Amino acid sequence: MTAVARRGYALALGSLALASAAQLLLKLGMARLPPLAALLDPALWLTLDPLGVAGTAAGVACYGLSMVIWINVLTLLPLAVAYPLLSLSYVIVYLVATQVPAWGEAASDRRTAGILLIMLGVALVSRPGAAGHGPGRRRDRA
Amino acid sequence: MAYVFVALTILFTVLGQYFQKLAADELLVDFMPTRALDYLGLLVDHRLLGALSSLALALLFWLLALQGLEVSKAYPLLAVNYLAMMALARWRFGETISRSAWCGVGVILVGIVLVAGS
């Protein structure tokens, strides 16, 4: 494996972990916050659950960081490798959310099958030459 | 209501991608800054502002969607984005989409139907 590919895979794993952590933190955080109507009322802002606010903020931060790293991954790995790797985050989120009591979500065969199909589909979509992997039609000087 | 929020998340994600693609094609391809002021122009460009505000709205609706749905169910539903993006690439930007890519989108949709019904 070349140094560029190694760096690409390492960063992809980091981005993958952060993207999954982001979803899990956002879920925990938002579960502790009130519905939209209450969130829009500034008078209630000081009464919000600090853990809910912290979890949601941490989730947004992980999400942003994962996107920044992801852009770097795209310069190092082919799209046909990068996108199927990213779809692994569905599996990570599913496993953590169903196996860790803090989330306590229910696993089911249907959901497992659905997530596996989605991953297979993403791999097909990302195959080299599957879509226009070039710059596409240049709108400004076609 | 949670599913409406998921749909709005996808809508604004796609809109964000649309503005990003416009910005990349029309703005950044020939972007050769000579002065600091050139960067300031980027901050007020309607395509980049559109991209940023779309992504912010998508995130907001996603937070609301998570309040009503399990994350292990809601998160895979976002893969509808692949279909939307492919349609956008095909019909708005004139890109060619191969048969295997359309098949991939079909497989993704079957997976989404399974997850949604789980």
PDB file of C-alpha atoms in Angstrom:
ATOM      1  CA  MET A   1       0.000   0.000   0.000  1.00  0.00           C
ATOM      2  CA  THR A   2       1.324   3.407  -0.904  1.00  0.00           C
ATOM      3  CA  ALA A   3       1.886   6.097   1.701  1.00  0.00           C
ATOM      4  CA  VAL A   4      -0.929   8.176   0.185  1.00  0.00           C
ATOM      5  CA  ALA A   5      -3.374   5.257   0.398  1.00  0.00           C
ATOM      6  CA  ARG A   6      -2.324   4.473   3.989  1.00  0.00           C
ATOM      7  CA  ARG A   7      -2.884   8.095   4.961  1.00  0.00           C
ATOM      8  CA  GLY A   8      -6.211   8.038   3.110  1.00  0.00           C
ATOM      9  CA  TYR A   9      -7.443   4.945   4.959  1.00  0.00           C
ATOM     10  CA  ALA A  10      -6.279   6.285   8.329  1.00  0.00           C
ATOM     11  CA  LEU A  11      -8.109   9.580   7.786  1.00  0.00           C
ATOM     12  CA  ALA A  12     -11.173   7.728   6.450  1.00  0.00           C
ATOM     13  CA  LEU A  13     -11.329   5.674   9.650  1.00  0.00           C
ATOM     14  CA  GLY A  14     -11.064   8.858  11.711  1.00  0.00           C
ATOM     15  CA  SER A  15     -13.822  10.536   9.710  1.00  0.00           C
ATOM     16  CA  LEU A  16     -15.960   7.394   9.965  1.00  0.00           C
ATOM     17  CA  ALA A  17     -15.575   7.246  13.749  1.00  0.00           C
ATOM     18  CA  LEU A  18     -16.366  10.953  14.126  1.00  0.00           C
ATOM     19  CA  ALA A  19     -19.405  10.771  11.810  1.00  0.00           C
ATOM     20  CA  SER A  20     -20.793   7.834  13.807  1.00  0.00           C
ATOM     21  CA  ALA A  21     -20.045   9.479  17.160  1.00  0.00           C
ATOM     22  CA  ALA A  22     -21.784  12.618  15.883  1.00  0.00           C
ATOM     23  CA  GLN A  23     -25.062  10.785  15.201  1.00  0.00           C
ATOM     24  CA  LEU A  24     -24.968   8.954  18.531  1.00  0.00           C
ATOM     25  CA  LEU A  25     -24.213  12.141  20.503  1.00  0.00           C
ATOM     26  CA  LEU A  26     -26.888  14.128  18.657  1.00  0.00           C
ATOM     27  CA  LYS A  27     -29.450  11.458  19.517  1.00  0.00           C
ATOM     28  CA  LEU A  28     -28.524  11.434  23.231  1.00  0.00           C
ATOM     29  CA  GLY A  29     -28.403  15.230  23.357  1.00  0.00           C
ATOM     30  CA  MET A  30     -31.678  15.915  21.545  1.00  0.00           C
ATOM     31  CA  ALA A  31     -33.507  13.284  23.604  1.00  0.00           C
ATOM     32  CA  ARG A  32     -32.832  15.519  26.634  1.00  0.00           C
ATOM     33  CA  LEU A  33     -34.072  18.715  24.972  1.00  0.00           C
ATOM     34  CA  PRO A  34     -37.692  19.901  24.621  1.00  0.00           C
ATOM     35  CA  PRO A  35     -39.579  20.076  21.284  1.00  0.00           C
ATOM     36  CA  LEU A  36     -39.069  22.879  18.748  1.00  0.00           C
ATOM     37  CA  ALA A  37     -41.656  25.297  20.179  1.00  0.00           C
ATOM     38  CA  ALA A  38     -39.884  25.380  23.544  1.00  0.00           C
ATOM     39  CA  LEU A  39     -36.441  25.593  21.914  1.00  0.00           C
ATOM     40  CA  LEU A  40     -37.489  28.762  20.063  1.00  0.00           C
ATOM     41  CA  ASP A  41     -38.441  30.558  23.285  1.00  0.00           C
ATOM     42  CA  PRO A  42     -35.378  32.453  24.599  1.00  0.00           C
ATOM     43  CA  ALA A  43     -36.986  32.674  28.045  1.00  0.00           C
ATOM     44  CA  LEU A  44     -36.565  28.901  28.367  1.00  0.00           C
ATOM     45  CA  TRP A  45     -32.969  28.692  27.178  1.00  0.00           C
ATOM     46  CA  LEU A  46     -31.511  28.875  30.691  1.00  0.00           C
ATOM     47  CA  THR A  47     -33.759  26.041  31.828  1.00  0.00           C
ATOM     48  CA  LEU A  48     -32.493  23.598  29.196  1.00  0.00           C
ATOM     49  CA  ASP A  49     -30.804  20.408  30.415  1.00  0.00           C
ATOM     50  CA  PRO A  50     -27.036  21.194  30.293  1.00  0.00           C
ATOM     51  CA  LEU A  51     -26.267  17.575  29.345  1.00  0.00           C
ATOM     52  CA  GLY A  52     -28.667  17.840  26.414  1.00  0.00           C
ATOM     53  CA  VAL A  53     -27.058  21.052  25.199  1.00  0.00           C
ATOM     54  CA  ALA A  54     -23.524  19.650  25.688  1.00  0.00           C
ATOM     55  CA  GLY A  55     -24.314  16.365  23.913  1.00  0.00           C
ATOM     56  CA  THR A  56     -25.900  18.129  20.962  1.00  0.00           C
ATOM     57  CA  ALA A  57     -23.043  20.661  20.714  1.00  0.00           C
ATOM     58  CA  ALA A  58     -20.460  17.847  20.894  1.00  0.00           C
ATOM     59  CA  GLY A  59     -22.382  16.003  18.163  1.00  0.00           C
ATOM     60  CA  VAL A  60     -22.394  19.058  15.903  1.00  0.00           C
ATOM     61  CA  ALA A  61     -18.645  19.525  16.522  1.00  0.00           C
ATOM     62  CA  CYS A  62     -17.892  15.869  15.634  1.00  0.00           C
ATOM     63  CA  TYR A  63     -20.074  16.233  12.539  1.00  0.00           C
ATOM     64  CA  GLY A  64     -18.210  19.333  11.359  1.00  0.00           C
ATOM     65  CA  LEU A  65     -14.806  17.785  12.036  1.00  0.00           C
ATOM     66  CA  SER A  66     -15.745  14.574  10.225  1.00  0.00           C
ATOM     67  CA  MET A  67     -16.734  16.626   7.151  1.00  0.00           C
ATOM     68  CA  VAL A  68     -13.436  18.537   7.131  1.00  0.00           C
ATOM     69  CA  ILE A  69     -11.440  15.297   7.392  1.00  0.00           C
ATOM     70  CA  TRP A  70     -13.669  13.688   4.758  1.00  0.00           C
ATOM     71  CA  ILE A  71     -12.781  16.362   2.189  1.00  0.00           C
ATOM     72  CA  ASN A  72      -9.120  15.431   2.723  1.00  0.00           C
ATOM     73  CA  VAL A  73      -9.937  11.730   2.350  1.00  0.00           C
ATOM     74  CA  LEU A  74     -11.502  12.466  -1.048  1.00  0.00           C
ATOM     75  CA  THR A  75      -8.189  13.891  -2.274  1.00  0.00           C
ATOM     76  CA  LEU A  76      -6.342  10.702  -1.217  1.00  0.00           C
ATOM     77  CA  LEU A  77      -8.660   7.764  -2.002  1.00  0.00           C
ATOM     78  CA  PRO A  78     -10.736   6.920  -5.098  1.00  0.00           C
ATOM     79  CA  LEU A  79     -14.468   7.630  -4.671  1.00  0.00           C
ATOM     80  CA  ALA A  80     -15.164   3.934  -5.325  1.00  0.00           C
ATOM     81  CA  VAL A  81     -13.290   3.129  -2.107  1.00  0.00           C
ATOM     82  CA  ALA A  82     -14.192   6.185  -0.050  1.00  0.00           C
ATOM     83  CA  TYR A  83     -17.997   6.103  -0.287  1.00  0.00           C
ATOM     84  CA  PRO A  84     -18.496   2.401   0.534  1.00  0.00           C
ATOM     85  CA  LEU A  85     -16.199   2.972   3.537  1.00  0.00           C
ATOM     86  CA  LEU A  86     -18.377   5.858   4.711  1.00  0.00           C
ATOM     87  CA  SER A  87     -21.511   3.713   4.574  1.00  0.00           C
ATOM     88  CA  LEU A  88     -19.917   1.591   7.329  1.00  0.00           C
ATOM     89  CA  SER A  89     -21.058   4.363   9.679  1.00  0.00           C
ATOM     90  CA  TYR A  90     -24.645   3.028   9.340  1.00  0.00           C
ATOM     91  CA  VAL A  91     -23.382  -0.261  10.778  1.00  0.00           C
ATOM     92  CA  ILE A  92     -21.389   1.375  13.583  1.00  0.00           C
ATOM     93  CA  VAL A  93     -24.350   3.543  14.627  1.00  0.00           C
ATOM     94  CA  TYR A  94     -26.679   0.544  14.454  1.00  0.00           C
ATOM     95  CA  LEU A  95     -24.381  -1.674  16.551  1.00  0.00           C
ATOM     96  CA  VAL A  96     -23.735   0.940  19.241  1.00  0.00           C
ATOM     97  CA  ALA A  97     -27.366   2.120  19.406  1.00  0.00           C
ATOM     98  CA  THR A  98     -28.673  -1.432  19.815  1.00  0.00           C
ATOM     99  CA  GLN A  99     -25.919  -2.918  22.024  1.00  0.00           C
ATOM    100  CA  VAL A 100     -25.137  -0.052  24.432  1.00  0.00           C
ATOM    101  CA  PRO A 101     -27.782   0.568  27.125  1.00  0.00           C
ATOM    102  CA  ALA A 102     -27.446   4.368  26.946  1.00  0.00           C
ATOM    103  CA  TRP A 103     -29.278   4.157  23.610  1.00  0.00           C
ATOM    104  CA  GLY A 104     -31.078   0.877  24.154  1.00  0.00           C
ATOM    105  CA  GLU A 105     -32.629   0.666  20.692  1.00  0.00           C
ATOM    106  CA  ALA A 106     -34.093  -2.601  19.458  1.00  0.00           C
ATOM    107  CA  ALA A 107     -32.212  -4.677  16.865  1.00  0.00           C
ATOM    108  CA  SER A 108     -34.272  -6.474  14.257  1.00  0.00           C
ATOM    109  CA  ASP A 109     -33.582  -8.722  11.264  1.00  0.00           C
ATOM    110  CA  ARG A 110     -35.420  -6.313   8.969  1.00  0.00           C
ATOM    111  CA  ARG A 111     -33.281  -3.371  10.027  1.00  0.00           C
ATOM    112  CA  THR A 112     -30.080  -5.432   9.737  1.00  0.00           C
ATOM    113  CA  ALA A 113     -31.041  -6.600   6.232  1.00  0.00           C
ATOM    114  CA  GLY A 114     -32.014  -3.061   5.215  1.00  0.00           C
ATOM    115  CA  ILE A 115     -28.684  -1.594   6.352  1.00  0.00           C
ATOM    116  CA  LEU A 116     -26.715  -4.339   4.560  1.00  0.00           C
ATOM    117  CA  LEU A 117     -28.668  -3.661   1.346  1.00  0.00           C
ATOM    118  CA  ILE A 118     -28.005   0.066   1.643  1.00  0.00           C
ATOM    119  CA  MET A 119     -24.255  -0.662   1.944  1.00  0.00           C
ATOM    120  CA  LEU A 120     -24.362  -2.947  -1.092  1.00  0.00           C
ATOM    121  CA  GLY A 121     -26.223  -0.258  -3.037  1.00  0.00           C
ATOM    122  CA  VAL A 122     -23.694   2.424  -2.068  1.00  0.00           C
ATOM    123  CA  ALA A 123     -20.875   0.146  -3.279  1.00  0.00           C
ATOM    124  CA  LEU A 124     -22.677  -0.288  -6.636  1.00  0.00           C
ATOM    125  CA  VAL A 125     -23.323   3.438  -6.963  1.00  0.00           C
ATOM    126  CA  SER A 126     -19.660   4.205  -6.233  1.00  0.00           C
ATOM    127  CA  ARG A 127     -18.188   1.692  -8.688  1.00  0.00           C
ATOM    128  CA  PRO A 128     -15.586   3.276 -10.987  1.00  0.00           C
ATOM    129  CA  GLY A 129     -17.337   4.597 -14.053  1.00  0.00           C
ATOM    130  CA  ALA A 130     -20.723   4.069 -12.426  1.00  0.00           C
ATOM    131  CA  ALA A 131     -21.551   7.747 -12.375  1.00  0.00           C
ATOM    132  CA  GLY A 132     -19.758  10.674 -13.897  1.00  0.00           C
ATOM    133  CA  HIS A 133     -16.676  10.638 -11.711  1.00  0.00           C
ATOM    134  CA  GLY A 134     -15.160  13.432 -13.764  1.00  0.00           C
ATOM    135  CA  PRO A 135     -16.069  17.092 -13.416  1.00  0.00           C
ATOM    136  CA  GLY A 136     -19.304  16.683 -15.376  1.00  0.00           C
ATOM    137  CA  ARG A 137     -20.592  19.176 -17.907  1.00  0.00           C
ATOM    138  CA  ARG A 138     -19.007  22.564 -17.486  1.00  0.00           C
ATOM    139  CA  ARG A 139     -21.934  24.942 -17.263  1.00  0.00           C
ATOM    140  CA  ASP A 140     -19.924  28.113 -17.776  1.00  0.00           C
ATOM    141  CA  ARG A 141     -18.187  27.218 -20.992  1.00  0.00           C
ATOM    142  CA  ALA A 142     -20.018  24.250 -22.444  1.00  0.00           C
TER     143      ALA A 142
ATOM    144  CA  MET B   1     -43.986  14.526  12.152  1.00  0.00           C
ATOM    145  CA  ALA B   2     -40.515  12.993  12.596  1.00  0.00           C
ATOM    146  CA  TYR B   3     -40.668  11.639   9.042  1.00  0.00           C
ATOM    147  CA  VAL B   4     -41.523  15.126   7.750  1.00  0.00           C
ATOM    148  CA  PHE B   5     -38.354  16.355   9.469  1.00  0.00           C
ATOM    149  CA  VAL B   6     -36.338  13.536   7.818  1.00  0.00           C
ATOM    150  CA  ALA B   7     -37.769  14.550   4.429  1.00  0.00           C
ATOM    151  CA  LEU B   8     -36.886  18.221   5.056  1.00  0.00           C
ATOM    152  CA  THR B   9     -33.365  17.162   6.075  1.00  0.00           C
ATOM    153  CA  ILE B  10     -32.931  15.350   2.766  1.00  0.00           C
ATOM    154  CA  LEU B  11     -34.458  18.230   0.778  1.00  0.00           C
ATOM    155  CA  PHE B  12     -32.077  20.799   2.255  1.00  0.00           C
ATOM    156  CA  THR B  13     -29.069  18.451   1.989  1.00  0.00           C
ATOM    157  CA  VAL B  14     -29.746  18.096  -1.728  1.00  0.00           C
ATOM    158  CA  LEU B  15     -30.287  21.843  -2.105  1.00  0.00           C
ATOM    159  CA  GLY B  16     -26.968  22.387  -0.303  1.00  0.00           C
ATOM    160  CA  GLN B  17     -25.206  19.986  -2.680  1.00  0.00           C
ATOM    161  CA  TYR B  18     -26.808  21.793  -5.622  1.00  0.00           C
ATOM    162  CA  PHE B  19     -25.439  25.158  -4.483  1.00  0.00           C
ATOM    163  CA  GLN B  20     -22.014  23.599  -3.745  1.00  0.00           C
ATOM    164  CA  LYS B  21     -21.857  22.159  -7.250  1.00  0.00           C
ATOM    165  CA  LEU B  22     -22.862  25.518  -8.772  1.00  0.00           C
ATOM    166  CA  ALA B  23     -20.200  27.249  -6.710  1.00  0.00           C
ATOM    167  CA  ALA B  24     -17.559  24.686  -7.705  1.00  0.00           C
ATOM    168  CA  ASP B  25     -18.427  24.922 -11.423  1.00  0.00           C
ATOM    169  CA  GLU B  26     -19.082  28.617 -11.799  1.00  0.00           C
ATOM    170  CA  LEU B  27     -17.081  30.243  -9.042  1.00  0.00           C
ATOM    171  CA  LEU B  28     -14.169  28.187  -7.763  1.00  0.00           C
ATOM    172  CA  VAL B  29     -12.899  26.655 -11.017  1.00  0.00           C
ATOM    173  CA  ASP B  30     -11.586  30.025 -12.160  1.00  0.00           C
ATOM    174  CA  PHE B  31     -11.014  31.486  -8.712  1.00  0.00           C
ATOM    175  CA  MET B  32      -7.605  33.178  -8.756  1.00  0.00           C
ATOM    176  CA  PRO B  33      -7.422  35.560  -5.828  1.00  0.00           C
ATOM    177  CA  THR B  34      -5.028  38.451  -6.231  1.00  0.00           C
ATOM    178  CA  ARG B  35      -6.146  40.547  -3.274  1.00  0.00           C
ATOM    179  CA  ALA B  36      -7.587  39.818   0.160  1.00  0.00           C
ATOM    180  CA  LEU B  37     -10.765  41.489  -1.070  1.00  0.00           C
ATOM    181  CA  ASP B  38     -11.336  38.571  -3.484  1.00  0.00           C
ATOM    182  CA  TYR B  39     -11.910  36.264  -0.530  1.00  0.00           C
ATOM    183  CA  LEU B  40     -14.417  38.716   0.900  1.00  0.00           C
ATOM    184  CA  GLY B  41     -16.395  38.319  -2.306  1.00  0.00           C
ATOM    185  CA  LEU B  42     -16.767  34.603  -1.550  1.00  0.00           C
ATOM    186  CA  LEU B  43     -18.431  35.408   1.765  1.00  0.00           C
ATOM    187  CA  VAL B  44     -21.290  37.242   0.065  1.00  0.00           C
ATOM    188  CA  ASP B  45     -21.640  34.967  -2.967  1.00  0.00           C
ATOM    189  CA  HIS B  46     -25.237  33.797  -3.232  1.00  0.00           C
ATOM    190  CA  ARG B  47     -24.202  30.219  -4.149  1.00  0.00           C
ATOM    191  CA  LEU B  48     -21.942  29.756  -1.146  1.00  0.00           C
ATOM    192  CA  LEU B  49     -24.458  31.490   1.134  1.00  0.00           C
ATOM    193  CA  GLY B  50     -27.141  29.209  -0.302  1.00  0.00           C
ATOM    194  CA  ALA B  51     -24.978  26.147   0.350  1.00  0.00           C
ATOM    195  CA  LEU B  52     -24.211  27.181   3.928  1.00  0.00           C
ATOM    196  CA  SER B  53     -27.777  28.113   4.860  1.00  0.00           C
ATOM    197  CA  SER B  54     -29.148  24.917   3.252  1.00  0.00           C
ATOM    198  CA  LEU B  55     -26.736  22.787   5.264  1.00  0.00           C
ATOM    199  CA  ALA B  56     -27.589  24.678   8.461  1.00  0.00           C
ATOM    200  CA  LEU B  57     -31.318  24.081   7.862  1.00  0.00           C
ATOM    201  CA  ALA B  58     -30.656  20.419   7.058  1.00  0.00           C
ATOM    202  CA  LEU B  59     -28.832  20.028  10.383  1.00  0.00           C
ATOM    203  CA  LEU B  60     -31.632  21.790  12.276  1.00  0.00           C
ATOM    204  CA  PHE B  61     -34.324  19.533  10.795  1.00  0.00           C
ATOM    205  CA  TRP B  62     -32.128  16.495  11.450  1.00  0.00           C
ATOM    206  CA  LEU B  63     -31.923  17.387  15.155  1.00  0.00           C
ATOM    207  CA  LEU B  64     -35.718  17.581  15.290  1.00  0.00           C
ATOM    208  CA  ALA B  65     -36.046  14.282  13.404  1.00  0.00           C
ATOM    209  CA  LEU B  66     -33.821  12.577  15.982  1.00  0.00           C
ATOM    210  CA  GLN B  67     -36.176  13.648  18.772  1.00  0.00           C
ATOM    211  CA  GLY B  68     -38.902  11.468  17.341  1.00  0.00           C
ATOM    212  CA  LEU B  69     -37.055   8.497  15.853  1.00  0.00           C
ATOM    213  CA  GLU B  70     -34.471   5.932  16.923  1.00  0.00           C
ATOM    214  CA  VAL B  71     -31.089   6.925  15.489  1.00  0.00           C
ATOM    215  CA  SER B  72     -30.498   3.357  14.209  1.00  0.00           C
ATOM    216  CA  LYS B  73     -33.648   3.806  12.115  1.00  0.00           C
ATOM    217  CA  ALA B  74     -33.457   7.477  11.107  1.00  0.00           C
ATOM    218  CA  TYR B  75     -29.783   7.541  10.097  1.00  0.00           C
ATOM    219  CA  PRO B  76     -29.977   4.883   7.324  1.00  0.00           C
ATOM    220  CA  LEU B  77     -33.054   6.701   5.921  1.00  0.00           C
ATOM    221  CA  LEU B  78     -30.705   9.524   4.916  1.00  0.00           C
ATOM    222  CA  ALA B  79     -29.392   7.220   2.161  1.00  0.00           C
ATOM    223  CA  VAL B  80     -32.359   8.504   0.085  1.00  0.00           C
ATOM    224  CA  ASN B  81     -29.843  11.283  -0.591  1.00  0.00           C
ATOM    225  CA  TYR B  82     -28.107   8.990  -3.082  1.00  0.00           C
ATOM    226  CA  LEU B  83     -31.235   8.799  -5.248  1.00  0.00           C
ATOM    227  CA  ALA B  84     -31.836  12.537  -5.002  1.00  0.00           C
ATOM    228  CA  MET B  85     -28.210  13.321  -5.816  1.00  0.00           C
ATOM    229  CA  MET B  86     -28.212  10.971  -8.796  1.00  0.00           C
ATOM    230  CA  ALA B  87     -31.407  12.567 -10.156  1.00  0.00           C
ATOM    231  CA  LEU B  88     -29.859  16.009  -9.674  1.00  0.00           C
ATOM    232  CA  ALA B  89     -26.639  14.949 -11.450  1.00  0.00           C
ATOM    233  CA  ARG B  90     -28.611  13.452 -14.322  1.00  0.00           C
ATOM    234  CA  TRP B  91     -31.318  16.039 -14.943  1.00  0.00           C
ATOM    235  CA  ARG B  92     -29.819  19.282 -13.684  1.00  0.00           C
ATOM    236  CA  PHE B  93     -26.127  18.850 -14.477  1.00  0.00           C
ATOM    237  CA  GLY B  94     -26.408  16.511 -17.480  1.00  0.00           C
ATOM    238  CA  GLU B  95     -24.072  13.835 -16.125  1.00  0.00           C
ATOM    239  CA  THR B  96     -24.382  10.286 -17.454  1.00  0.00           C
ATOM    240  CA  ILE B  97     -25.375   7.684 -14.883  1.00  0.00           C
ATOM    241  CA  SER B  98     -24.522   4.058 -15.703  1.00  0.00           C
ATOM    242  CA  ARG B  99     -26.919   1.166 -15.420  1.00  0.00           C
ATOM    243  CA  SER B 100     -25.026  -0.289 -12.441  1.00  0.00           C
ATOM    244  CA  ALA B 101     -25.328   3.028 -10.606  1.00  0.00           C
ATOM    245  CA  TRP B 102     -29.119   3.066 -11.129  1.00  0.00           C
ATOM    246  CA  CYS B 103     -29.176  -0.565  -9.914  1.00  0.00           C
ATOM    247  CA  GLY B 104     -27.247   0.562  -6.830  1.00  0.00           C
ATOM    248  CA  VAL B 105     -29.871   3.243  -6.179  1.00  0.00           C
ATOM    249  CA  GLY B 106     -32.579   0.582  -6.527  1.00  0.00           C
ATOM    250  CA  VAL B 107     -30.835  -1.668  -3.992  1.00  0.00           C
ATOM    251  CA  ILE B 108     -30.467   1.293  -1.611  1.00  0.00           C
ATOM    252  CA  LEU B 109     -34.202   2.023  -1.914  1.00  0.00           C
ATOM    253  CA  VAL B 110     -35.122  -1.597  -1.092  1.00  0.00           C
ATOM    254  CA  GLY B 111     -32.865  -1.329   1.975  1.00  0.00           C
ATOM    255  CA  ILE B 112     -34.562   1.922   2.986  1.00  0.00           C
ATOM    256  CA  VAL B 113     -38.037   0.398   2.677  1.00  0.00           C
ATOM    257  CA  LEU B 114     -36.883  -2.445   4.968  1.00  0.00           C
ATOM    258  CA  VAL B 115     -35.405  -0.053   7.535  1.00  0.00           C
ATOM    259  CA  ALA B 116     -38.469   2.221   7.422  1.00  0.00           C
ATOM    260  CA  GLY B 117     -40.748  -0.757   8.073  1.00  0.00           C
ATOM    261  CA  SER B 118     -38.567  -2.163  10.869  1.00  0.00           C
TER     262      SER B 118
END
